[in-house]
Amino acid sequence: MTAHEELRLLPWSGPEGKPCFLSTDEPGGHLSRLADSTEVVQLGMGAELLERALDTLADEEAAPEELRLLTIDLARTLRDVLRVAVSRGRRLQIPDGVAHDGGEDGPRLPAAAFG
């Protein structure tokens, strides 16, 4: 299956939080460009939030409510970044000669590879 035959996971949710998908043969179309721009914004916001989180966690006097709100923001941003990663991963070309069973588990490495 070629990349254009698969649905693209969009970087936003539909009604009731359900995922949105795009089916198109035109990767440079208006909706594709909007999705690309949205992904860039989401990743940038994630980088900024990471900096804020590191600063907040370094502050030994951070209030519990501040940490709670930070955790909520981190969870939302992680959801967005994971959606971008899944979407981009699905659009990667699989090189010829590489076996792929369609599973979501990724490559298998022997336990010795991890020390």
PDB file of C-alpha atoms in Angstrom:
ATOM      1  CA  MET A   1       0.000   0.000   0.000  1.00  0.00           C
ATOM      2  CA  THR A   2       1.461   3.374  -0.958  1.00  0.00           C
ATOM      3  CA  ALA A   3       1.387   6.406   1.300  1.00  0.00           C
ATOM      4  CA  HIS A   4      -1.398   8.124  -0.658  1.00  0.00           C
ATOM      5  CA  GLU A   5      -3.708   5.138  -0.239  1.00  0.00           C
ATOM      6  CA  GLU A   6      -3.653   5.367   3.549  1.00  0.00           C
ATOM      7  CA  LEU A   7      -5.610   7.744   5.730  1.00  0.00           C
ATOM      8  CA  ARG A   8      -3.672  10.524   7.428  1.00  0.00           C
ATOM      9  CA  LEU A   9      -4.321  10.969  11.123  1.00  0.00           C
ATOM     10  CA  LEU A  10      -4.963  14.680  11.569  1.00  0.00           C
ATOM     11  CA  PRO A  11      -3.536  16.612  14.540  1.00  0.00           C
ATOM     12  CA  TRP A  12      -6.942  17.424  15.997  1.00  0.00           C
ATOM     13  CA  SER A  13      -9.910  15.478  17.302  1.00  0.00           C
ATOM     14  CA  GLY A  14     -13.436  15.425  16.028  1.00  0.00           C
ATOM     15  CA  PRO A  15     -16.669  15.394  17.971  1.00  0.00           C
ATOM     16  CA  GLU A  16     -16.516  13.482  21.233  1.00  0.00           C
ATOM     17  CA  GLY A  17     -12.706  13.366  21.031  1.00  0.00           C
ATOM     18  CA  LYS A  18     -12.663  10.865  18.186  1.00  0.00           C
ATOM     19  CA  PRO A  19      -9.692  10.931  15.781  1.00  0.00           C
ATOM     20  CA  CYS A  20     -10.000  12.717  12.422  1.00  0.00           C
ATOM     21  CA  PHE A  21      -8.520  11.308   9.234  1.00  0.00           C
ATOM     22  CA  LEU A  22      -7.785  12.717   5.788  1.00  0.00           C
ATOM     23  CA  SER A  23      -7.925  10.719   2.578  1.00  0.00           C
ATOM     24  CA  THR A  24      -6.252  12.489  -0.313  1.00  0.00           C
ATOM     25  CA  ASP A  25      -3.893  11.889  -3.219  1.00  0.00           C
ATOM     26  CA  GLU A  26      -2.690  15.491  -2.882  1.00  0.00           C
ATOM     27  CA  PRO A  27      -0.245  15.811   0.044  1.00  0.00           C
ATOM     28  CA  GLY A  28       0.161  19.530  -0.687  1.00  0.00           C
ATOM     29  CA  GLY A  29      -3.557  20.289  -0.561  1.00  0.00           C
ATOM     30  CA  HIS A  30      -5.123  22.930   1.685  1.00  0.00           C
ATOM     31  CA  LEU A  31      -6.136  20.532   4.482  1.00  0.00           C
ATOM     32  CA  SER A  32      -2.752  18.765   4.388  1.00  0.00           C
ATOM     33  CA  ARG A  33      -0.941  22.105   4.702  1.00  0.00           C
ATOM     34  CA  LEU A  34      -3.227  23.120   7.573  1.00  0.00           C
ATOM     35  CA  ALA A  35      -2.463  19.830   9.326  1.00  0.00           C
ATOM     36  CA  ASP A  36       1.282  20.327   8.753  1.00  0.00           C
ATOM     37  CA  SER A  37       1.102  23.850  10.214  1.00  0.00           C
ATOM     38  CA  THR A  38      -0.918  22.642  13.191  1.00  0.00           C
ATOM     39  CA  GLU A  39       1.646  19.917  13.882  1.00  0.00           C
ATOM     40  CA  VAL A  40       4.470  22.484  13.839  1.00  0.00           C
ATOM     41  CA  VAL A  41       2.573  24.668  16.326  1.00  0.00           C
ATOM     42  CA  GLN A  42       1.806  21.687  18.584  1.00  0.00           C
ATOM     43  CA  LEU A  43       5.444  20.556  18.616  1.00  0.00           C
ATOM     44  CA  GLY A  44       6.629  24.107  19.331  1.00  0.00           C
ATOM     45  CA  MET A  45       4.180  24.450  22.199  1.00  0.00           C
ATOM     46  CA  GLY A  46       5.415  21.110  23.536  1.00  0.00           C
ATOM     47  CA  ALA A  47       9.016  22.361  23.546  1.00  0.00           C
ATOM     48  CA  GLU A  48       7.983  25.542  25.375  1.00  0.00           C
ATOM     49  CA  LEU A  49       5.961  23.566  27.913  1.00  0.00           C
ATOM     50  CA  LEU A  50       8.909  21.279  28.561  1.00  0.00           C
ATOM     51  CA  GLU A  51      11.047  24.296  29.449  1.00  0.00           C
ATOM     52  CA  ARG A  52       8.320  25.599  31.771  1.00  0.00           C
ATOM     53  CA  ALA A  53       7.979  22.167  33.374  1.00  0.00           C
ATOM     54  CA  LEU A  54      11.698  21.917  34.025  1.00  0.00           C
ATOM     55  CA  ASP A  55      11.702  25.382  35.613  1.00  0.00           C
ATOM     56  CA  THR A  56       8.667  24.587  37.757  1.00  0.00           C
ATOM     57  CA  LEU A  57      10.078  21.258  38.915  1.00  0.00           C
ATOM     58  CA  ALA A  58      13.350  22.944  39.869  1.00  0.00           C
ATOM     59  CA  ASP A  59      11.404  25.355  42.093  1.00  0.00           C
ATOM     60  CA  GLU A  60      11.234  23.653  45.483  1.00  0.00           C
ATOM     61  CA  GLU A  61       8.522  26.100  46.548  1.00  0.00           C
ATOM     62  CA  ALA A  62       6.152  25.319  43.658  1.00  0.00           C
ATOM     63  CA  ALA A  63       2.610  25.089  44.985  1.00  0.00           C
ATOM     64  CA  PRO A  64       0.646  21.838  44.632  1.00  0.00           C
ATOM     65  CA  GLU A  65      -1.979  23.609  42.496  1.00  0.00           C
ATOM     66  CA  GLU A  66       0.753  24.882  40.149  1.00  0.00           C
ATOM     67  CA  LEU A  67       2.114  21.336  39.804  1.00  0.00           C
ATOM     68  CA  ARG A  68      -1.387  19.980  39.195  1.00  0.00           C
ATOM     69  CA  LEU A  69      -2.033  22.490  36.393  1.00  0.00           C
ATOM     70  CA  LEU A  70       1.381  21.749  34.917  1.00  0.00           C
ATOM     71  CA  THR A  71       0.564  18.039  34.913  1.00  0.00           C
ATOM     72  CA  ILE A  72      -2.715  18.688  33.072  1.00  0.00           C
ATOM     73  CA  ASP A  73      -0.891  20.793  30.465  1.00  0.00           C
ATOM     74  CA  LEU A  74       1.809  18.124  30.084  1.00  0.00           C
ATOM     75  CA  ALA A  75      -0.780  15.370  29.581  1.00  0.00           C
ATOM     76  CA  ARG A  76      -2.623  17.361  26.911  1.00  0.00           C
ATOM     77  CA  THR A  77       0.600  18.222  25.124  1.00  0.00           C
ATOM     78  CA  LEU A  78       1.838  14.630  25.282  1.00  0.00           C
ATOM     79  CA  ARG A  79      -1.444  13.511  23.673  1.00  0.00           C
ATOM     80  CA  ASP A  80      -0.905  16.006  20.836  1.00  0.00           C
ATOM     81  CA  VAL A  81       2.745  15.095  20.318  1.00  0.00           C
ATOM     82  CA  LEU A  82       1.954  11.371  20.286  1.00  0.00           C
ATOM     83  CA  ARG A  83      -0.763  11.999  17.680  1.00  0.00           C
ATOM     84  CA  VAL A  84       1.798  13.843  15.517  1.00  0.00           C
ATOM     85  CA  ALA A  85       4.303  10.997  15.945  1.00  0.00           C
ATOM     86  CA  VAL A  86       1.738   8.349  15.000  1.00  0.00           C
ATOM     87  CA  SER A  87       0.574  10.360  12.003  1.00  0.00           C
ATOM     88  CA  ARG A  88       4.100  10.939  10.732  1.00  0.00           C
ATOM     89  CA  GLY A  89       5.133   7.364  11.433  1.00  0.00           C
ATOM     90  CA  ARG A  90       2.247   6.034   9.354  1.00  0.00           C
ATOM     91  CA  ARG A  91       3.370   8.192   6.429  1.00  0.00           C
ATOM     92  CA  LEU A  92       6.962   6.955   6.403  1.00  0.00           C
ATOM     93  CA  GLN A  93       7.957   4.948   3.375  1.00  0.00           C
ATOM     94  CA  ILE A  94       8.951   1.364   4.205  1.00  0.00           C
ATOM     95  CA  PRO A  95      12.118   0.552   2.225  1.00  0.00           C
ATOM     96  CA  ASP A  96      11.900  -2.288  -0.286  1.00  0.00           C
ATOM     97  CA  GLY A  97      13.066  -5.593   1.154  1.00  0.00           C
ATOM     98  CA  VAL A  98      12.068  -4.729   4.715  1.00  0.00           C
ATOM     99  CA  ALA A  99       9.492  -7.127   6.073  1.00  0.00           C
ATOM    100  CA  HIS A 100       6.556  -5.531   7.840  1.00  0.00           C
ATOM    101  CA  ASP A 101       3.726  -7.546   9.309  1.00  0.00           C
ATOM    102  CA  GLY A 102       1.468  -4.535   9.825  1.00  0.00           C
ATOM    103  CA  GLY A 103       1.737  -4.792  13.603  1.00  0.00           C
ATOM    104  CA  GLU A 104       2.225  -1.806  15.870  1.00  0.00           C
ATOM    105  CA  ASP A 105       5.014  -3.366  17.944  1.00  0.00           C
ATOM    106  CA  GLY A 106       7.976  -2.112  15.910  1.00  0.00           C
ATOM    107  CA  PRO A 107      11.286  -3.940  15.469  1.00  0.00           C
ATOM    108  CA  ARG A 108      12.204  -6.792  17.763  1.00  0.00           C
ATOM    109  CA  LEU A 109      15.622  -6.735  19.433  1.00  0.00           C
ATOM    110  CA  PRO A 110      17.210  -9.495  21.507  1.00  0.00           C
ATOM    111  CA  ALA A 111      17.351  -8.861  25.263  1.00  0.00           C
ATOM    112  CA  ALA A 112      21.163  -8.705  25.027  1.00  0.00           C
ATOM    113  CA  ALA A 113      20.839  -5.475  23.013  1.00  0.00           C
ATOM    114  CA  PHE A 114      19.688  -3.708  26.175  1.00  0.00           C
ATOM    115  CA  GLY A 115      22.690  -4.656  28.331  1.00  0.00           C
TER     116      GLY A 115
END
